[in-house]
Amino acid sequence: MLRRLDAGFAVIGDTQFLPGYSVLLTDEPGVERLSDLPRARRMAFLSDMELLGEAVERACGALDPAFRRVNLEILGNTDPFLHAHVWPRYEWEPDHLVGRPVWLYPPDSWTDRRFALGPRHDPVRAGIDRRLGVLYAAHGARGSAGG
């Protein structure tokens, strides 16, 4: 876990074929989709997603000059709980994938051990967490450090 946020938990992804990949998980058990939340909680979740996206953008941009942008996604097609994906995108991605949805990457991208989260990802993890803390402080939110 990176940090507890107002409407969920920011975590760094178990796979890092795109370094900095992170996920926002709802903090409300049983919630499957954004529309299951009352409007105020929806807005809080979307605000958390936006701040996590900005933290990933800033951290990945500082660590890799080939950083391009961040893609934010709430899909819900596979896992039956509300969550949002934050995908950093890079110029070094293969030409046939760089402008396409990340889900078109080969299936082994999610399972290949060479992409597994590990100590070599500590700088990006720390960078995201640090920037997320700064952004939350600037926006008056209550995010707290995780573990």
PDB file of N, CA and C in Angstrom, residues 34-110:
ATOM      1  N   LEU A  34     -18.821   2.337  -9.589  1.00  0.00           N
ATOM      2  CA  LEU A  34     -18.884   3.721  -9.116  1.00  0.00           C
ATOM      3  C   LEU A  34     -20.308   4.124  -8.769  1.00  0.00           C
ATOM      4  N   SER A  35     -21.269   3.680  -9.553  1.00  0.00           N
ATOM      5  CA  SER A  35     -22.669   4.062  -9.337  1.00  0.00           C
ATOM      6  C   SER A  35     -23.271   3.432  -8.077  1.00  0.00           C
ATOM      7  N   ASP A  36     -22.567   2.492  -7.433  1.00  0.00           N
ATOM      8  CA  ASP A  36     -23.041   1.929  -6.163  1.00  0.00           C
ATOM      9  C   ASP A  36     -22.829   2.896  -5.001  1.00  0.00           C
ATOM     10  N   LEU A  37     -21.975   3.887  -5.192  1.00  0.00           N
ATOM     11  CA  LEU A  37     -21.667   4.837  -4.126  1.00  0.00           C
ATOM     12  C   LEU A  37     -22.621   6.021  -4.145  1.00  0.00           C
ATOM     13  N   PRO A  38     -22.910   6.591  -2.971  1.00  0.00           N
ATOM     14  CA  PRO A  38     -23.636   7.867  -2.961  1.00  0.00           C
ATOM     15  C   PRO A  38     -22.791   8.927  -3.670  1.00  0.00           C
ATOM     16  N   ARG A  39     -23.427   9.941  -4.195  1.00  0.00           N
ATOM     17  CA  ARG A  39     -22.741  10.946  -5.024  1.00  0.00           C
ATOM     18  C   ARG A  39     -21.490  11.530  -4.354  1.00  0.00           C
ATOM     19  N   ALA A  40     -21.562  11.876  -3.092  1.00  0.00           N
ATOM     20  CA  ALA A  40     -20.398  12.477  -2.417  1.00  0.00           C
ATOM     21  C   ALA A  40     -19.215  11.502  -2.372  1.00  0.00           C
ATOM     22  N   ARG A  41     -19.480  10.226  -2.154  1.00  0.00           N
ATOM     23  CA  ARG A  41     -18.408   9.223  -2.139  1.00  0.00           C
ATOM     24  C   ARG A  41     -17.862   8.986  -3.545  1.00  0.00           C
ATOM     25  N   ARG A  42     -18.731   9.066  -4.553  1.00  0.00           N
ATOM     26  CA  ARG A  42     -18.264   8.964  -5.948  1.00  0.00           C
ATOM     27  C   ARG A  42     -17.253  10.062  -6.238  1.00  0.00           C
ATOM     28  N   MET A  43     -17.613  11.278  -5.855  1.00  0.00           N
ATOM     29  CA  MET A  43     -16.735  12.418  -6.110  1.00  0.00           C
ATOM     30  C   MET A  43     -15.422  12.268  -5.337  1.00  0.00           C
ATOM     31  N   ALA A  44     -15.491  11.751  -4.119  1.00  0.00           N
ATOM     32  CA  ALA A  44     -14.271  11.541  -3.339  1.00  0.00           C
ATOM     33  C   ALA A  44     -13.384  10.494  -4.013  1.00  0.00           C
ATOM     34  N   PHE A  45     -13.988   9.404  -4.528  1.00  0.00           N
ATOM     35  CA  PHE A  45     -13.209   8.372  -5.210  1.00  0.00           C
ATOM     36  C   PHE A  45     -12.562   8.937  -6.469  1.00  0.00           C
ATOM     37  N   LEU A  46     -13.328   9.684  -7.249  1.00  0.00           N
ATOM     38  CA  LEU A  46     -12.779  10.277  -8.472  1.00  0.00           C
ATOM     39  C   LEU A  46     -11.682  11.298  -8.160  1.00  0.00           C
ATOM     40  N   SER A  47     -11.841  12.039  -7.083  1.00  0.00           N
ATOM     41  CA  SER A  47     -10.810  12.986  -6.672  1.00  0.00           C
ATOM     42  C   SER A  47      -9.536  12.247  -6.266  1.00  0.00           C
ATOM     43  N   ASP A  48      -9.691  11.155  -5.521  1.00  0.00           N
ATOM     44  CA  ASP A  48      -8.527  10.341  -5.158  1.00  0.00           C
ATOM     45  C   ASP A  48      -7.849   9.792  -6.412  1.00  0.00           C
ATOM     46  N   MET A  49      -8.629   9.345  -7.378  1.00  0.00           N
ATOM     47  CA  MET A  49      -8.066   8.804  -8.616  1.00  0.00           C
ATOM     48  C   MET A  49      -7.271   9.877  -9.354  1.00  0.00           C
ATOM     49  N   GLU A  50      -7.803  11.065  -9.410  1.00  0.00           N
ATOM     50  CA  GLU A  50      -7.117  12.164 -10.092  1.00  0.00           C
ATOM     51  C   GLU A  50      -5.810  12.528  -9.392  1.00  0.00           C
ATOM     52  N   LEU A  51      -5.821  12.576  -8.070  1.00  0.00           N
ATOM     53  CA  LEU A  51      -4.596  12.905  -7.333  1.00  0.00           C
ATOM     54  C   LEU A  51      -3.552  11.795  -7.448  1.00  0.00           C
ATOM     55  N   LEU A  52      -3.989  10.542  -7.411  1.00  0.00           N
ATOM     56  CA  LEU A  52      -3.046   9.437  -7.621  1.00  0.00           C
ATOM     57  C   LEU A  52      -2.468   9.519  -9.030  1.00  0.00           C
ATOM     58  N   GLY A  53      -3.304   9.832 -10.010  1.00  0.00           N
ATOM     59  CA  GLY A  53      -2.814   9.987 -11.377  1.00  0.00           C
ATOM     60  C   GLY A  53      -1.780  11.084 -11.494  1.00  0.00           C
ATOM     61  N   GLU A  54      -2.016  12.207 -10.836  1.00  0.00           N
ATOM     62  CA  GLU A  54      -1.051  13.302 -10.888  1.00  0.00           C
ATOM     63  C   GLU A  54       0.251  12.930 -10.175  1.00  0.00           C
ATOM     64  N   ALA A  55       0.147  12.208  -9.069  1.00  0.00           N
ATOM     65  CA  ALA A  55       1.354  11.779  -8.352  1.00  0.00           C
ATOM     66  C   ALA A  55       2.175  10.822  -9.219  1.00  0.00           C
ATOM     67  N   VAL A  56       1.512   9.879  -9.900  1.00  0.00           N
ATOM     68  CA  VAL A  56       2.208   8.958 -10.796  1.00  0.00           C
ATOM     69  C   VAL A  56       2.849   9.742 -11.937  1.00  0.00           C
ATOM     70  N   GLU A  57       2.118  10.688 -12.490  1.00  0.00           N
ATOM     71  CA  GLU A  57       2.643  11.513 -13.584  1.00  0.00           C
ATOM     72  C   GLU A  57       3.910  12.253 -13.168  1.00  0.00           C
ATOM     73  N   ARG A  58       3.866  12.893 -12.034  1.00  0.00           N
ATOM     74  CA  ARG A  58       5.024  13.665 -11.571  1.00  0.00           C
ATOM     75  C   ARG A  58       6.212  12.771 -11.235  1.00  0.00           C
ATOM     76  N   ALA A  59       5.953  11.660 -10.554  1.00  0.00           N
ATOM     77  CA  ALA A  59       7.043  10.762 -10.164  1.00  0.00           C
ATOM     78  C   ALA A  59       7.681  10.115 -11.390  1.00  0.00           C
ATOM     79  N   CYS A  60       6.869   9.603 -12.297  1.00  0.00           N
ATOM     80  CA  CYS A  60       7.413   8.919 -13.477  1.00  0.00           C
ATOM     81  C   CYS A  60       8.102   9.912 -14.411  1.00  0.00           C
ATOM     82  N   GLY A  61       7.568  11.110 -14.514  1.00  0.00           N
ATOM     83  CA  GLY A  61       8.204  12.140 -15.331  1.00  0.00           C
ATOM     84  C   GLY A  61       9.559  12.547 -14.797  1.00  0.00           C
ATOM     85  N   ALA A  62       9.712  12.541 -13.482  1.00  0.00           N
ATOM     86  CA  ALA A  62      10.996  12.898 -12.869  1.00  0.00           C
ATOM     87  C   ALA A  62      12.025  11.782 -13.015  1.00  0.00           C
ATOM     88  N   LEU A  63      11.564  10.530 -13.104  1.00  0.00           N
ATOM     89  CA  LEU A  63      12.476   9.386 -13.149  1.00  0.00           C
ATOM     90  C   LEU A  63      12.831   8.924 -14.555  1.00  0.00           C
ATOM     91  N   ASP A  64      11.982   9.207 -15.531  1.00  0.00           N
ATOM     92  CA  ASP A  64      12.210   8.692 -16.880  1.00  0.00           C
ATOM     93  C   ASP A  64      11.872   9.781 -17.901  1.00  0.00           C
ATOM     94  N   PRO A  65      12.869  10.294 -18.625  1.00  0.00           N
ATOM     95  CA  PRO A  65      12.604  11.347 -19.613  1.00  0.00           C
ATOM     96  C   PRO A  65      11.709  10.876 -20.766  1.00  0.00           C
ATOM     97  N   ALA A  66      11.516   9.576 -20.902  1.00  0.00           N
ATOM     98  CA  ALA A  66      10.643   9.047 -21.955  1.00  0.00           C
ATOM     99  C   ALA A  66       9.187   8.950 -21.501  1.00  0.00           C
ATOM    100  N   PHE A  67       8.884   9.409 -20.280  1.00  0.00           N
ATOM    101  CA  PHE A  67       7.501   9.409 -19.818  1.00  0.00           C
ATOM    102  C   PHE A  67       6.652  10.268 -20.748  1.00  0.00           C
ATOM    103  N   ARG A  68       5.456   9.783 -21.113  1.00  0.00           N
ATOM    104  CA  ARG A  68       4.553  10.502 -22.021  1.00  0.00           C
ATOM    105  C   ARG A  68       3.337  11.091 -21.317  1.00  0.00           C
ATOM    106  N   ARG A  69       2.621  10.229 -20.589  1.00  0.00           N
ATOM    107  CA  ARG A  69       1.343  10.625 -20.015  1.00  0.00           C
ATOM    108  C   ARG A  69       0.863   9.550 -19.053  1.00  0.00           C
ATOM    109  N   VAL A  70      -0.297   9.781 -18.451  1.00  0.00           N
ATOM    110  CA  VAL A  70      -0.942   8.795 -17.590  1.00  0.00           C
ATOM    111  C   VAL A  70      -2.314   8.491 -18.177  1.00  0.00           C
ATOM    112  N   ASN A  71      -2.675   7.219 -18.171  1.00  0.00           N
ATOM    113  CA  ASN A  71      -4.030   6.792 -18.532  1.00  0.00           C
ATOM    114  C   ASN A  71      -4.745   6.395 -17.244  1.00  0.00           C
ATOM    115  N   LEU A  72      -5.960   6.884 -17.065  1.00  0.00           N
ATOM    116  CA  LEU A  72      -6.801   6.561 -15.912  1.00  0.00           C
ATOM    117  C   LEU A  72      -7.978   5.728 -16.394  1.00  0.00           C
ATOM    118  N   GLU A  73      -8.241   4.600 -15.706  1.00  0.00           N
ATOM    119  CA  GLU A  73      -9.304   3.698 -16.154  1.00  0.00           C
ATOM    120  C   GLU A  73     -10.079   3.117 -14.975  1.00  0.00           C
ATOM    121  N   ILE A  74     -11.378   3.140 -15.099  1.00  0.00           N
ATOM    122  CA  ILE A  74     -12.256   2.369 -14.214  1.00  0.00           C
ATOM    123  C   ILE A  74     -12.968   1.400 -15.144  1.00  0.00           C
ATOM    124  N   LEU A  75     -12.595   0.123 -15.071  1.00  0.00           N
ATOM    125  CA  LEU A  75     -13.134  -0.846 -16.011  1.00  0.00           C
ATOM    126  C   LEU A  75     -14.155  -1.772 -15.357  1.00  0.00           C
ATOM    127  N   GLY A  76     -13.761  -2.560 -14.400  1.00  0.00           N
ATOM    128  CA  GLY A  76     -14.696  -3.443 -13.705  1.00  0.00           C
ATOM    129  C   GLY A  76     -15.143  -4.662 -14.489  1.00  0.00           C
ATOM    130  N   ASN A  77     -14.401  -5.051 -15.503  1.00  0.00           N
ATOM    131  CA  ASN A  77     -14.809  -6.197 -16.308  1.00  0.00           C
ATOM    132  C   ASN A  77     -14.394  -7.529 -15.710  1.00  0.00           C
ATOM    133  N   THR A  78     -13.374  -7.537 -14.868  1.00  0.00           N
ATOM    134  CA  THR A  78     -12.838  -8.793 -14.344  1.00  0.00           C
ATOM    135  C   THR A  78     -13.015  -8.906 -12.837  1.00  0.00           C
ATOM    136  N   ASP A  79     -12.559  -7.917 -12.099  1.00  0.00           N
ATOM    137  CA  ASP A  79     -12.630  -7.964 -10.634  1.00  0.00           C
ATOM    138  C   ASP A  79     -13.919  -7.303 -10.155  1.00  0.00           C
ATOM    139  N   PRO A  80     -14.674  -7.981  -9.288  1.00  0.00           N
ATOM    140  CA  PRO A  80     -15.996  -7.475  -8.882  1.00  0.00           C
ATOM    141  C   PRO A  80     -15.951  -6.482  -7.717  1.00  0.00           C
ATOM    142  N   PHE A  81     -15.055  -5.513  -7.792  1.00  0.00           N
ATOM    143  CA  PHE A  81     -15.005  -4.459  -6.784  1.00  0.00           C
ATOM    144  C   PHE A  81     -14.514  -3.195  -7.474  1.00  0.00           C
ATOM    145  N   LEU A  82     -14.960  -2.058  -6.973  1.00  0.00           N
ATOM    146  CA  LEU A  82     -14.583  -0.778  -7.560  1.00  0.00           C
ATOM    147  C   LEU A  82     -13.089  -0.536  -7.385  1.00  0.00           C
ATOM    148  N   HIS A  83     -12.432  -0.242  -8.498  1.00  0.00           N
ATOM    149  CA  HIS A  83     -11.015   0.103  -8.481  1.00  0.00           C
ATOM    150  C   HIS A  83     -10.699   0.886  -9.746  1.00  0.00           C
ATOM    151  N   ALA A  84      -9.624   1.648  -9.688  1.00  0.00           N
ATOM    152  CA  ALA A  84      -9.194   2.457 -10.835  1.00  0.00           C
ATOM    153  C   ALA A  84      -7.732   2.164 -11.116  1.00  0.00           C
ATOM    154  N   HIS A  85      -7.418   1.990 -12.392  1.00  0.00           N
ATOM    155  CA  HIS A  85      -6.044   1.747 -12.824  1.00  0.00           C
ATOM    156  C   HIS A  85      -5.398   3.068 -13.224  1.00  0.00           C
ATOM    157  N   VAL A  86      -4.148   3.254 -12.837  1.00  0.00           N
ATOM    158  CA  VAL A  86      -3.366   4.428 -13.220  1.00  0.00           C
ATOM    159  C   VAL A  86      -2.128   3.900 -13.940  1.00  0.00           C
ATOM    160  N   TRP A  87      -2.121   4.070 -15.260  1.00  0.00           N
ATOM    161  CA  TRP A  87      -1.066   3.526 -16.124  1.00  0.00           C
ATOM    162  C   TRP A  87      -0.173   4.633 -16.647  1.00  0.00           C
ATOM    163  N   PRO A  88       1.097   4.674 -16.248  1.00  0.00           N
ATOM    164  CA  PRO A  88       2.031   5.595 -16.910  1.00  0.00           C
ATOM    165  C   PRO A  88       2.339   5.037 -18.300  1.00  0.00           C
ATOM    166  N   ARG A  89       2.524   5.922 -19.250  1.00  0.00           N
ATOM    167  CA  ARG A  89       2.849   5.503 -20.617  1.00  0.00           C
ATOM    168  C   ARG A  89       4.148   6.181 -21.031  1.00  0.00           C
ATOM    169  N   TYR A  90       4.947   5.467 -21.856  1.00  0.00           N
ATOM    170  CA  TYR A  90       6.302   5.876 -22.173  1.00  0.00           C
ATOM    171  C   TYR A  90       6.582   5.835 -23.672  1.00  0.00           C
ATOM    172  N   GLU A  91       7.507   6.665 -24.111  1.00  0.00           N
ATOM    173  CA  GLU A  91       7.945   6.679 -25.510  1.00  0.00           C
ATOM    174  C   GLU A  91       8.653   5.384 -25.901  1.00  0.00           C
ATOM    175  N   TRP A  92       9.257   4.685 -24.954  1.00  0.00           N
ATOM    176  CA  TRP A  92      10.001   3.467 -25.269  1.00  0.00           C
ATOM    177  C   TRP A  92       9.110   2.236 -25.457  1.00  0.00           C
ATOM    178  N   GLU A  93       7.808   2.386 -25.283  1.00  0.00           N
ATOM    179  CA  GLU A  93       6.907   1.251 -25.509  1.00  0.00           C
ATOM    180  C   GLU A  93       6.960   0.836 -26.985  1.00  0.00           C
ATOM    181  N   PRO A  94       6.696  -0.431 -27.276  1.00  0.00           N
ATOM    182  CA  PRO A  94       6.700  -0.875 -28.671  1.00  0.00           C
ATOM    183  C   PRO A  94       5.749  -0.037 -29.529  1.00  0.00           C
ATOM    184  N   ASP A  95       6.158   0.254 -30.751  1.00  0.00           N
ATOM    185  CA  ASP A  95       5.365   1.102 -31.656  1.00  0.00           C
ATOM    186  C   ASP A  95       3.918   0.636 -31.786  1.00  0.00           C
ATOM    187  N   HIS A  96       3.703  -0.662 -31.834  1.00  0.00           N
ATOM    188  CA  HIS A  96       2.352  -1.177 -32.037  1.00  0.00           C
ATOM    189  C   HIS A  96       1.492  -1.117 -30.767  1.00  0.00           C
ATOM    190  N   LEU A  97       2.084  -0.690 -29.633  1.00  0.00           N
ATOM    191  CA  LEU A  97       1.341  -0.606 -28.375  1.00  0.00           C
ATOM    192  C   LEU A  97       1.299   0.787 -27.768  1.00  0.00           C
ATOM    193  N   VAL A  98       2.243   1.638 -28.121  1.00  0.00           N
ATOM    194  CA  VAL A  98       2.402   2.915 -27.428  1.00  0.00           C
ATOM    195  C   VAL A  98       1.134   3.776 -27.450  1.00  0.00           C
ATOM    196  N   GLY A  99       0.381   3.746 -28.498  1.00  0.00           N
ATOM    197  CA  GLY A  99      -0.835   4.555 -28.572  1.00  0.00           C
ATOM    198  C   GLY A  99      -2.107   3.765 -28.379  1.00  0.00           C
ATOM    199  N   ARG A 100      -1.974   2.544 -27.925  1.00  0.00           N
ATOM    200  CA  ARG A 100      -3.119   1.645 -27.786  1.00  0.00           C
ATOM    201  C   ARG A 100      -3.416   1.377 -26.310  1.00  0.00           C
ATOM    202  N   PRO A 101      -4.568   0.791 -26.009  1.00  0.00           N
ATOM    203  CA  PRO A 101      -4.866   0.438 -24.610  1.00  0.00           C
ATOM    204  C   PRO A 101      -3.850  -0.554 -24.053  1.00  0.00           C
ATOM    205  N   VAL A 102      -3.513  -0.384 -22.794  1.00  0.00           N
ATOM    206  CA  VAL A 102      -2.514  -1.235 -22.156  1.00  0.00           C
ATOM    207  C   VAL A 102      -2.956  -2.698 -22.143  1.00  0.00           C
ATOM    208  N   TRP A 103      -4.238  -2.931 -22.239  1.00  0.00           N
ATOM    209  CA  TRP A 103      -4.767  -4.295 -22.200  1.00  0.00           C
ATOM    210  C   TRP A 103      -4.398  -5.097 -23.443  1.00  0.00           C
ATOM    211  N   LEU A 104      -3.813  -4.437 -24.447  1.00  0.00           N
ATOM    212  CA  LEU A 104      -3.356  -5.146 -25.641  1.00  0.00           C
ATOM    213  C   LEU A 104      -1.939  -5.701 -25.485  1.00  0.00           C
ATOM    214  N   TYR A 105      -1.287  -5.383 -24.351  1.00  0.00           N
ATOM    215  CA  TYR A 105       0.015  -5.993 -24.070  1.00  0.00           C
ATOM    216  C   TYR A 105      -0.173  -7.510 -23.958  1.00  0.00           C
ATOM    217  N   PRO A 106       0.872  -8.289 -24.261  1.00  0.00           N
ATOM    218  CA  PRO A 106       0.754  -9.748 -24.158  1.00  0.00           C
ATOM    219  C   PRO A 106       0.342 -10.175 -22.746  1.00  0.00           C
ATOM    220  N   PRO A 107      -0.461 -11.229 -22.631  1.00  0.00           N
ATOM    221  CA  PRO A 107      -0.929 -11.683 -21.311  1.00  0.00           C
ATOM    222  C   PRO A 107       0.182 -11.948 -20.311  1.00  0.00           C
ATOM    223  N   ASP A 108       1.359 -12.380 -20.771  1.00  0.00           N
ATOM    224  CA  ASP A 108       2.431 -12.666 -19.817  1.00  0.00           C
ATOM    225  C   ASP A 108       3.027 -11.399 -19.204  1.00  0.00           C
ATOM    226  N   SER A 109       2.649 -10.228 -19.700  1.00  0.00           N
ATOM    227  CA  SER A 109       3.116  -8.981 -19.094  1.00  0.00           C
ATOM    228  C   SER A 109       2.670  -8.880 -17.634  1.00  0.00           C
ATOM    229  N   TRP A 110       1.543  -9.504 -17.325  1.00  0.00           N
ATOM    230  CA  TRP A 110       0.998  -9.451 -15.973  1.00  0.00           C
ATOM    231  C   TRP A 110       1.575 -10.535 -15.071  1.00  0.00           C
TER     232      TRP A 110
END
